């Protein structure tokens, strides 16, 4: 490596370490389960996005196993080559019928789907408006695309409406459930503001679908209005991975031509498509998973609601606000001593001064584990 790159890399790593922002991957055994092992020790998993507990469900595992035996493991190509099968088509029908769209395009990840939509649709001279707490995939797409980008105050649709007063072709994007805060955007006013201004609307429903709305139908269950572009992901409540953009037939045709993440990337496999289709059925019919989440949320709220750091949410994402980077790491490590695994979220993922634990509940947790988590958090917060 050249000296210039060596110096740059070393400096960036040193900066991260000195400001308590260094990240490292942990090797886990069973990170998709409510209890996992790390270095031979057991931990309660309050970190994953597997809200409904589908990632470790026997029903979904058997479906995957059968589909792999029958269909093989890889898709072999991108969708426009040979990567779109009957099974992808069945998934597209199930998804579009459920959520009420004319078409869907599949992607390897939500990150790719978000970037595909922004890059394919926005041109020089256009305006992209985003909630300032939108996910990094959207922020990065906005920063890299040729359009101008403005950000509105978090969940402030009045501010959005002000920014929408422009003659430029405009697209506005919000998350439904915010990944680091667990709060839910007012989707009715978001879509109305876009419609009144003649702007294209887009919702990233990564943390909403499966969890909120009637039968877990996510963002669309929280508004009577139709958002133009709905991005859904299969790596959270679906317990799998991959993503889709749902949209009109014409928009689908356009993205099929011009969304480079779609055209030039290997499709997920037919077996994967079968398993996502099965996950849709489970999400629609297994209400007990959402009921269990409400029950666990109530236990968490009851113990913690008056504790400093507690933030009330209607979703399984329970941020625990700490503030400083060093303090959040200390709390995270103290909980680890008690076999409780949470994630310390620090800048740049969240704004400076708002470092937090991101605690997530899953339908596979038992009540005793949530009580243990809540009691430990309460004790540590009182000790601060
Ligand atoms: C709001 C939001 N959108 C998109 C993504 C990216 O989805 P994926 O993990 O499928 O790439 C995430 C992932 O954490 C997310 O939180």
CSV table of C-alpha atoms and ligand atoms in Angstrom, one decimal:
chain,number,residue,atom,x,y,z
A,1,UNK,CA,0.0,0.0,0.0
A,2,UNK,CA,1.2,3.5,-0.6
A,3,UNK,CA,2.3,5.7,2.3
A,4,UNK,CA,-0.7,8.0,1.7
A,5,UNK,CA,-3.2,5.2,2.1
A,6,UNK,CA,-1.4,3.8,5.1
A,7,UNK,CA,-1.4,7.1,6.9
A,8,UNK,CA,-5.0,7.8,6.1
A,9,UNK,CA,-6.2,4.4,7.3
A,10,UNK,CA,-4.1,4.5,10.5
A,11,UNK,CA,-5.3,8.0,11.3
A,12,UNK,CA,-9.0,7.2,10.7
A,13,UNK,CA,-8.7,4.1,13.0
A,14,UNK,CA,-6.9,6.1,15.7
A,15,UNK,CA,-9.5,8.8,15.6
A,16,UNK,CA,-12.3,6.3,16.0
A,17,UNK,CA,-10.5,4.6,18.9
A,18,UNK,CA,-9.8,7.8,20.7
A,19,UNK,CA,-13.4,9.1,20.5
A,20,UNK,CA,-14.9,5.8,21.7
A,21,UNK,CA,-16.4,5.3,18.2
A,22,UNK,CA,-14.5,2.2,17.1
A,23,UNK,CA,-16.6,-0.7,15.9
A,24,UNK,CA,-15.8,-4.4,15.8
A,25,UNK,CA,-17.6,-7.5,14.7
A,26,UNK,CA,-18.4,-10.0,17.4
A,27,UNK,CA,-18.5,-13.7,16.6
A,28,UNK,CA,-21.7,-15.2,17.9
A,29,UNK,CA,-23.2,-18.6,17.9
A,30,UNK,CA,-27.0,-18.2,17.2
A,31,UNK,CA,-27.3,-14.5,16.8
A,32,UNK,CA,-30.7,-15.1,15.2
A,33,UNK,CA,-32.0,-16.7,18.4
A,34,UNK,CA,-33.3,-15.2,21.6
A,35,UNK,CA,-30.4,-16.7,23.5
A,36,UNK,CA,-26.9,-17.0,21.9
A,37,UNK,CA,-23.3,-17.8,22.9
A,38,UNK,CA,-20.2,-15.6,22.6
A,39,UNK,CA,-16.9,-17.0,23.8
A,40,UNK,CA,-18.6,-19.8,25.6
A,41,UNK,CA,-21.0,-17.5,27.5
A,42,UNK,CA,-24.8,-17.3,27.1
A,43,UNK,CA,-26.5,-14.0,26.5
A,44,UNK,CA,-30.1,-12.9,26.1
A,45,UNK,CA,-30.3,-11.3,22.7
A,46,UNK,CA,-31.9,-7.9,22.8
A,47,UNK,CA,-30.1,-6.7,19.7
A,48,UNK,CA,-31.6,-8.4,16.6
A,49,UNK,CA,-34.2,-7.1,14.2
A,50,UNK,CA,-35.9,-10.5,14.2
A,51,UNK,CA,-39.0,-9.0,15.8
A,52,UNK,CA,-41.4,-11.8,15.1
A,53,UNK,CA,-38.9,-14.6,15.8
A,54,UNK,CA,-39.2,-16.0,12.3
A,55,UNK,CA,-35.4,-16.4,11.8
A,56,UNK,CA,-35.4,-19.5,14.1
A,57,UNK,CA,-38.9,-20.7,13.4
A,58,UNK,CA,-39.1,-24.5,12.7
A,59,UNK,CA,-41.9,-23.9,10.2
A,60,UNK,CA,-39.8,-21.4,8.2
A,61,UNK,CA,-36.7,-23.5,8.4
A,62,UNK,CA,-38.5,-26.6,7.1
A,63,UNK,CA,-39.9,-24.5,4.2
A,64,UNK,CA,-36.4,-23.3,3.3
A,65,UNK,CA,-35.0,-26.8,3.5
A,66,UNK,CA,-37.7,-28.3,1.3
A,67,UNK,CA,-37.3,-25.4,-1.2
A,68,UNK,CA,-33.5,-25.8,-1.3
A,69,UNK,CA,-33.8,-29.6,-1.9
A,70,UNK,CA,-36.2,-29.0,-4.8
A,71,UNK,CA,-34.8,-25.8,-6.3
A,72,UNK,CA,-31.1,-25.6,-5.5
A,73,UNK,CA,-29.3,-22.8,-3.7
A,74,UNK,CA,-28.4,-19.9,-6.0
A,75,UNK,CA,-30.4,-18.0,-8.6
A,76,UNK,CA,-27.6,-18.1,-11.1
A,77,UNK,CA,-28.0,-14.6,-12.5
A,78,UNK,CA,-29.6,-11.2,-12.3
A,79,UNK,CA,-33.4,-10.9,-12.8
A,80,UNK,CA,-33.1,-9.8,-16.4
A,81,UNK,CA,-30.9,-12.7,-17.3
A,82,UNK,CA,-32.1,-16.0,-15.8
A,83,UNK,CA,-32.6,-14.9,-12.1
A,84,UNK,CA,-36.4,-14.5,-12.1
A,85,UNK,CA,-38.3,-17.8,-11.6
A,86,UNK,CA,-41.9,-18.9,-11.1
A,87,UNK,CA,-41.2,-18.7,-7.4
A,88,UNK,CA,-40.1,-15.0,-7.7
A,89,UNK,CA,-43.3,-14.4,-9.7
A,90,UNK,CA,-45.5,-16.1,-7.0
A,91,UNK,CA,-43.8,-14.0,-4.3
A,92,UNK,CA,-44.4,-10.8,-6.4
A,93,UNK,CA,-48.1,-11.7,-6.6
A,94,UNK,CA,-48.4,-12.4,-2.9
A,95,UNK,CA,-46.7,-9.2,-2.0
A,96,UNK,CA,-48.4,-6.9,-4.4
A,97,UNK,CA,-51.8,-8.4,-3.6
A,98,UNK,CA,-51.2,-8.0,0.2
A,99,UNK,CA,-50.0,-4.5,0.0
A,100,UNK,CA,-52.0,-3.3,-2.9
A,101,UNK,CA,-49.5,-2.4,-5.6
A,102,UNK,CA,-49.3,-3.2,-9.3
A,103,UNK,CA,-45.7,-4.4,-9.3
A,104,UNK,CA,-42.6,-5.3,-7.2
A,105,UNK,CA,-38.9,-5.5,-7.9
A,106,UNK,CA,-36.6,-7.6,-5.7
A,107,UNK,CA,-33.2,-6.6,-4.4
A,108,UNK,CA,-30.5,-8.3,-2.4
A,109,UNK,CA,-30.9,-5.8,0.5
A,110,UNK,CA,-32.8,-2.8,1.7
A,111,UNK,CA,-29.7,-0.8,1.3
A,112,UNK,CA,-29.6,-1.6,-2.4
A,113,UNK,CA,-33.4,-1.0,-2.9
A,114,UNK,CA,-33.2,2.5,-1.3
A,115,UNK,CA,-30.2,3.4,-3.4
A,116,UNK,CA,-31.7,2.0,-6.6
A,117,UNK,CA,-34.8,4.1,-6.2
A,118,UNK,CA,-33.0,7.4,-5.4
A,119,UNK,CA,-30.3,7.0,-8.1
A,120,UNK,CA,-32.7,5.9,-10.9
A,121,UNK,CA,-35.4,8.5,-10.3
A,122,UNK,CA,-33.5,11.7,-9.4
A,123,UNK,CA,-31.7,13.8,-11.9
A,124,UNK,CA,-29.7,17.1,-11.8
A,125,UNK,CA,-32.0,20.0,-11.0
A,126,UNK,CA,-34.4,17.8,-8.9
A,127,UNK,CA,-34.9,18.0,-5.2
A,128,UNK,CA,-34.8,15.1,-2.7
A,129,UNK,CA,-36.3,15.9,0.7
A,130,UNK,CA,-35.7,13.5,3.6
A,131,UNK,CA,-36.5,13.2,7.3
A,132,UNK,CA,-33.2,14.1,8.9
A,133,UNK,CA,-33.1,10.7,10.8
A,134,UNK,CA,-33.6,8.6,7.7
A,135,UNK,CA,-31.3,5.5,7.3
A,136,UNK,CA,-27.7,5.8,6.1
A,137,UNK,CA,-28.6,4.1,2.8
A,138,UNK,CA,-31.0,7.0,2.0
A,139,UNK,CA,-28.8,9.7,3.2
A,140,UNK,CA,-25.8,8.4,1.3
A,141,UNK,CA,-27.9,8.0,-1.9
A,142,UNK,CA,-29.1,11.6,-1.5
A,143,UNK,CA,-25.5,12.8,-1.0
A,144,UNK,CA,-24.3,10.9,-4.0
A,145,UNK,CA,-27.1,11.5,-6.5
A,146,UNK,CA,-27.2,14.5,-8.9
A,147,UNK,CA,-30.2,16.1,-7.3
A,148,UNK,CA,-30.1,18.6,-4.4
A,149,UNK,CA,-31.0,17.3,-1.0
A,150,UNK,CA,-32.7,19.0,1.9
A,151,UNK,CA,-33.5,17.4,5.3
A,152,UNK,CA,-36.6,18.2,7.4
A,153,UNK,CA,-36.8,18.1,11.2
A,154,UNK,CA,-37.5,14.6,12.4
A,155,UNK,CA,-41.2,13.7,11.9
A,156,UNK,CA,-42.0,17.4,11.3
A,157,UNK,CA,-44.4,17.4,8.3
A,158,UNK,CA,-45.0,21.2,8.6
A,159,UNK,CA,-41.3,21.6,8.0
A,160,UNK,CA,-41.6,19.1,5.1
A,161,UNK,CA,-44.5,21.2,3.6
A,162,UNK,CA,-42.3,24.3,3.7
A,163,UNK,CA,-39.5,22.6,1.9
A,164,UNK,CA,-41.9,21.2,-0.7
A,165,UNK,CA,-42.7,24.8,-1.8
A,166,UNK,CA,-40.5,24.6,-4.9
A,167,UNK,CA,-40.9,24.3,-8.7
A,168,UNK,CA,-38.3,21.6,-8.9
A,169,UNK,CA,-39.3,18.0,-9.6
A,170,UNK,CA,-39.3,16.7,-6.0
A,171,UNK,CA,-39.3,13.4,-4.2
A,172,UNK,CA,-39.7,13.1,-0.4
A,173,UNK,CA,-38.8,10.1,1.7
A,174,UNK,CA,-39.4,9.0,5.3
A,175,UNK,CA,-39.1,5.8,7.2
A,176,UNK,CA,-42.3,4.4,8.7
A,177,UNK,CA,-40.8,3.2,11.9
A,178,UNK,CA,-37.4,4.9,12.7
A,179,UNK,CA,-34.7,2.3,13.2
A,180,UNK,CA,-32.8,4.0,16.0
A,181,UNK,CA,-35.8,5.7,17.8
A,182,UNK,CA,-38.6,3.3,17.4
A,183,UNK,CA,-41.1,6.0,16.7
A,184,UNK,CA,-43.6,6.1,13.9
A,185,UNK,CA,-44.0,8.9,11.3
A,186,UNK,CA,-47.4,10.5,10.7
A,187,UNK,CA,-47.7,8.9,7.3
A,188,UNK,CA,-51.1,10.5,6.5
A,189,UNK,CA,-49.8,14.0,6.7
A,190,UNK,CA,-46.5,13.0,5.0
A,191,UNK,CA,-48.3,11.6,1.9
A,192,UNK,CA,-50.9,14.5,1.9
A,193,UNK,CA,-48.1,17.1,1.9
A,194,UNK,CA,-46.4,15.3,-1.0
A,195,UNK,CA,-49.6,15.0,-3.0
A,196,UNK,CA,-50.5,18.7,-2.4
A,197,UNK,CA,-47.1,19.7,-3.7
A,198,UNK,CA,-47.2,17.3,-6.6
A,199,UNK,CA,-44.1,15.5,-5.2
A,200,UNK,CA,-43.3,11.8,-5.5
A,201,UNK,CA,-43.6,10.1,-2.1
A,202,UNK,CA,-41.5,7.2,-0.8
A,203,UNK,CA,-41.7,5.2,2.5
A,204,UNK,CA,-39.0,2.9,3.8
A,205,UNK,CA,-41.0,0.3,5.7
A,206,UNK,CA,-38.0,-1.8,6.8
A,207,UNK,CA,-39.0,-1.8,10.5
A,208,UNK,CA,-42.8,-1.5,10.0
A,209,UNK,CA,-43.9,-4.4,7.8
A,210,UNK,CA,-44.8,-7.4,9.9
A,211,UNK,CA,-44.9,-5.4,13.1
A,212,UNK,CA,-47.3,-2.5,12.8
A,213,UNK,CA,-50.6,-2.2,10.9
A,214,UNK,CA,-53.5,-4.6,10.5
A,215,UNK,CA,-52.2,-8.2,10.1
A,216,UNK,CA,-48.7,-6.7,10.2
A,217,UNK,CA,-49.2,-4.9,6.9
A,218,UNK,CA,-46.9,-2.1,8.0
A,219,UNK,CA,-47.0,1.4,6.7
A,220,UNK,CA,-50.0,0.9,4.4
A,221,UNK,CA,-52.0,-0.1,7.5
A,222,UNK,CA,-51.3,3.2,9.1
A,223,UNK,CA,-52.6,5.5,6.4
A,224,UNK,CA,-55.6,5.6,4.1
A,225,UNK,CA,-53.5,7.2,1.4
A,226,UNK,CA,-51.3,5.6,-1.2
A,227,UNK,CA,-47.6,6.2,-1.1
A,228,UNK,CA,-46.0,6.1,-4.6
A,229,UNK,CA,-43.0,4.0,-3.7
A,230,UNK,CA,-42.9,1.5,-0.8
A,231,UNK,CA,-39.6,-0.1,0.1
A,232,UNK,CA,-40.0,-3.3,2.3
A,233,UNK,CA,-37.2,-5.5,3.6
A,234,UNK,CA,-37.0,-9.2,4.4
A,235,UNK,CA,-34.2,-9.0,6.9
A,236,UNK,CA,-36.1,-7.7,9.9
A,237,UNK,CA,-39.6,-9.1,10.8
A,238,UNK,CA,-39.4,-11.6,7.9
A,239,UNK,CA,-36.3,-13.2,9.6
A,240,UNK,CA,-34.6,-13.6,6.2
A,241,UNK,CA,-32.9,-11.1,4.0
A,242,UNK,CA,-33.5,-9.2,0.7
A,243,UNK,CA,-35.9,-6.3,-0.1
A,244,UNK,CA,-38.5,-5.1,-2.6
A,245,UNK,CA,-39.7,-1.9,-4.1
A,246,UNK,CA,-43.5,-1.8,-4.6
A,247,UNK,CA,-44.8,0.7,-7.1
A,248,UNK,CA,-47.0,1.2,-10.2
A,249,UNK,CA,-46.7,-0.9,-13.3
A,250,UNK,CA,-45.1,2.0,-15.2
A,251,UNK,CA,-42.7,2.8,-12.4
A,252,UNK,CA,-41.7,-0.9,-12.3
A,253,UNK,CA,-41.0,-0.9,-16.0
A,254,UNK,CA,-38.9,2.3,-15.6
A,255,UNK,CA,-36.9,0.8,-12.7
A,256,UNK,CA,-36.4,-2.4,-14.6
A,257,UNK,CA,-34.6,-0.4,-17.3
A,258,UNK,CA,-32.7,2.1,-15.2
A,259,UNK,CA,-32.2,0.8,-11.6
A,260,UNK,CA,-28.6,-0.4,-11.8
A,261,UNK,CA,-28.8,-2.3,-8.4
A,262,UNK,CA,-31.6,-4.3,-10.0
A,263,UNK,CA,-30.1,-4.8,-13.5
A,264,UNK,CA,-26.6,-5.6,-12.6
A,265,UNK,CA,-26.9,-7.7,-9.4
A,266,UNK,CA,-27.5,-11.4,-8.8
A,267,UNK,CA,-31.1,-12.1,-7.7
A,268,UNK,CA,-31.8,-13.9,-4.5
A,269,UNK,CA,-32.6,-17.6,-5.1
A,270,UNK,CA,-36.0,-19.2,-6.0
A,271,UNK,CA,-35.8,-21.1,-2.6
A,272,UNK,CA,-35.4,-17.8,-0.9
A,273,UNK,CA,-38.4,-16.5,-2.7
A,274,UNK,CA,-40.5,-19.5,-1.6
A,275,UNK,CA,-39.4,-18.9,2.0
A,276,UNK,CA,-40.2,-15.2,1.9
A,277,UNK,CA,-43.7,-16.1,0.5
A,278,UNK,CA,-44.1,-18.5,3.4
A,279,UNK,CA,-43.0,-15.7,5.8
A,280,UNK,CA,-45.8,-13.5,4.4
A,281,UNK,CA,-48.3,-16.2,5.2
A,282,UNK,CA,-47.0,-16.5,8.7
A,283,UNK,CA,-46.9,-12.8,9.3
A,284,UNK,CA,-50.6,-12.5,8.1
A,285,UNK,CA,-51.9,-15.4,10.2
A,286,UNK,CA,-49.7,-15.7,13.3
A,287,UNK,CA,-51.2,-12.8,15.3
A,288,UNK,CA,-49.8,-14.3,18.5
A,289,UNK,CA,-46.3,-13.0,17.5
A,290,UNK,CA,-47.5,-9.3,17.5
A,291,UNK,CA,-49.6,-9.9,20.6
A,292,UNK,CA,-46.5,-11.3,22.4
A,293,UNK,CA,-44.5,-8.2,21.4
A,294,UNK,CA,-47.2,-6.0,23.0
A,295,UNK,CA,-47.2,-8.1,26.1
A,296,UNK,CA,-43.4,-7.9,26.4
A,297,UNK,CA,-43.5,-4.1,25.6
A,298,UNK,CA,-46.0,-3.7,28.5
A,299,UNK,CA,-43.6,-5.5,30.9
A,300,UNK,CA,-40.7,-3.3,29.8
A,301,UNK,CA,-42.8,-0.1,30.1
A,302,UNK,CA,-44.1,-1.0,33.5
A,303,UNK,CA,-40.7,-1.5,35.1
A,304,UNK,CA,-38.9,1.4,33.4
A,305,UNK,CA,-41.3,4.2,32.5
A,306,UNK,CA,-40.1,6.5,35.2
A,307,UNK,CA,-36.4,5.7,34.8
A,308,UNK,CA,-34.0,8.3,33.3
A,309,UNK,CA,-33.1,7.1,29.8
A,310,UNK,CA,-36.5,5.4,29.1
A,311,UNK,CA,-38.2,6.4,25.9
A,312,UNK,CA,-41.8,5.3,25.2
A,313,UNK,CA,-42.4,3.6,21.8
A,314,UNK,CA,-45.2,1.7,20.2
A,315,UNK,CA,-42.8,-0.7,18.5
A,316,UNK,CA,-40.4,-3.4,19.6
A,317,UNK,CA,-37.5,-0.9,19.2
A,318,UNK,CA,-36.7,0.5,22.7
A,319,UNK,CA,-34.0,3.1,22.6
A,320,UNK,CA,-32.4,3.8,26.0
A,321,UNK,CA,-30.9,7.2,25.9
A,322,UNK,CA,-27.5,7.7,27.5
A,323,UNK,CA,-25.9,10.7,25.8
A,324,UNK,CA,-22.1,10.1,25.9
A,325,UNK,CA,-20.2,7.5,23.9
A,326,UNK,CA,-18.1,6.4,26.8
A,327,UNK,CA,-21.1,6.1,29.1
A,328,UNK,CA,-23.1,4.0,26.6
A,329,UNK,CA,-20.2,1.6,26.2
A,330,UNK,CA,-19.9,1.3,29.9
A,331,UNK,CA,-23.6,0.5,30.3
A,332,UNK,CA,-23.5,-2.0,27.4
A,333,UNK,CA,-20.6,-3.8,29.0
A,334,UNK,CA,-22.2,-3.8,32.5
A,335,UNK,CA,-25.3,-5.4,31.0
A,336,UNK,CA,-23.1,-8.0,29.3
A,337,UNK,CA,-21.7,-9.0,32.7
A,338,UNK,CA,-25.3,-9.9,33.5
A,339,UNK,CA,-25.7,-12.0,30.3
A,340,UNK,CA,-27.8,-9.2,28.5
A,341,UNK,CA,-26.7,-8.3,25.0
A,342,UNK,CA,-27.7,-4.9,23.7
A,343,UNK,CA,-26.1,-2.7,21.1
A,344,UNK,CA,-24.4,0.6,21.9
A,345,UNK,CA,-25.4,3.0,19.1
A,346,UNK,CA,-23.0,6.0,18.7
A,347,UNK,CA,-22.4,8.8,16.2
A,348,UNK,CA,-22.4,8.9,13.2
A,349,UNK,CA,-25.3,6.4,13.4
A,350,UNK,CA,-27.1,8.8,15.7
A,351,UNK,CA,-26.5,12.6,16.3
A,352,UNK,CA,-23.7,13.5,18.7
A,353,UNK,CA,-24.8,13.6,22.3
A,354,UNK,CA,-27.5,11.1,21.8
A,355,UNK,CA,-25.6,7.8,22.1
A,356,UNK,CA,-28.0,5.1,23.2
A,357,UNK,CA,-28.6,1.4,23.7
A,358,UNK,CA,-30.7,0.0,20.9
A,359,UNK,CA,-32.8,-2.6,22.7
A,360,UNK,CA,-35.1,-4.7,20.6
A,361,UNK,CA,-37.8,-7.1,21.7
A,362,UNK,CA,-38.7,-10.3,19.8
A,363,UNK,CA,-41.8,-12.6,20.0
A,364,UNK,CA,-39.4,-15.4,21.0
A,365,UNK,CA,-38.3,-13.7,24.2
A,366,UNK,CA,-39.8,-14.9,27.4
A,367,UNK,CA,-41.3,-12.6,29.9
A,368,UNK,CA,-38.7,-13.5,32.6
A,369,UNK,CA,-35.9,-12.4,30.2
A,370,UNK,CA,-37.5,-9.0,29.6
A,371,UNK,CA,-38.1,-8.6,33.4
A,372,UNK,CA,-34.4,-9.3,33.9
A,373,UNK,CA,-33.4,-6.8,31.3
A,374,UNK,CA,-35.7,-4.1,32.7
A,375,UNK,CA,-34.6,-4.7,36.3
A,376,UNK,CA,-30.9,-4.5,35.4
A,377,UNK,CA,-31.4,-1.3,33.3
A,378,UNK,CA,-33.4,0.3,36.2
A,379,UNK,CA,-30.7,-0.6,38.7
A,380,UNK,CA,-27.9,0.8,36.5
A,381,UNK,CA,-29.8,4.0,35.7
A,382,UNK,CA,-30.4,4.6,39.4
A,383,UNK,CA,-26.7,4.1,40.0
A,384,UNK,CA,-25.8,6.8,37.5
B,1,LIG,C1,-34.7,2.0,7.8
B,1,LIG,C2,-33.8,1.0,7.1
B,1,LIG,N1,-33.8,1.0,5.8
B,1,LIG,C3,-33.0,0.1,5.1
B,1,LIG,C4,-32.2,-0.7,5.8
B,1,LIG,C5,-31.3,-1.6,5.0
B,1,LIG,O1,-31.9,-2.9,4.9
B,1,LIG,P1,-31.0,-4.2,4.7
B,1,LIG,O2,-30.5,-4.6,6.0
B,1,LIG,O3,-31.9,-5.1,4.1
B,1,LIG,O4,-29.9,-3.8,3.8
B,1,LIG,C6,-32.1,-0.7,7.2
B,1,LIG,C7,-31.2,-1.7,7.9
B,1,LIG,O5,-30.9,-1.6,9.0
B,1,LIG,C8,-32.9,0.2,7.9
B,1,LIG,O6,-32.9,0.2,9.2
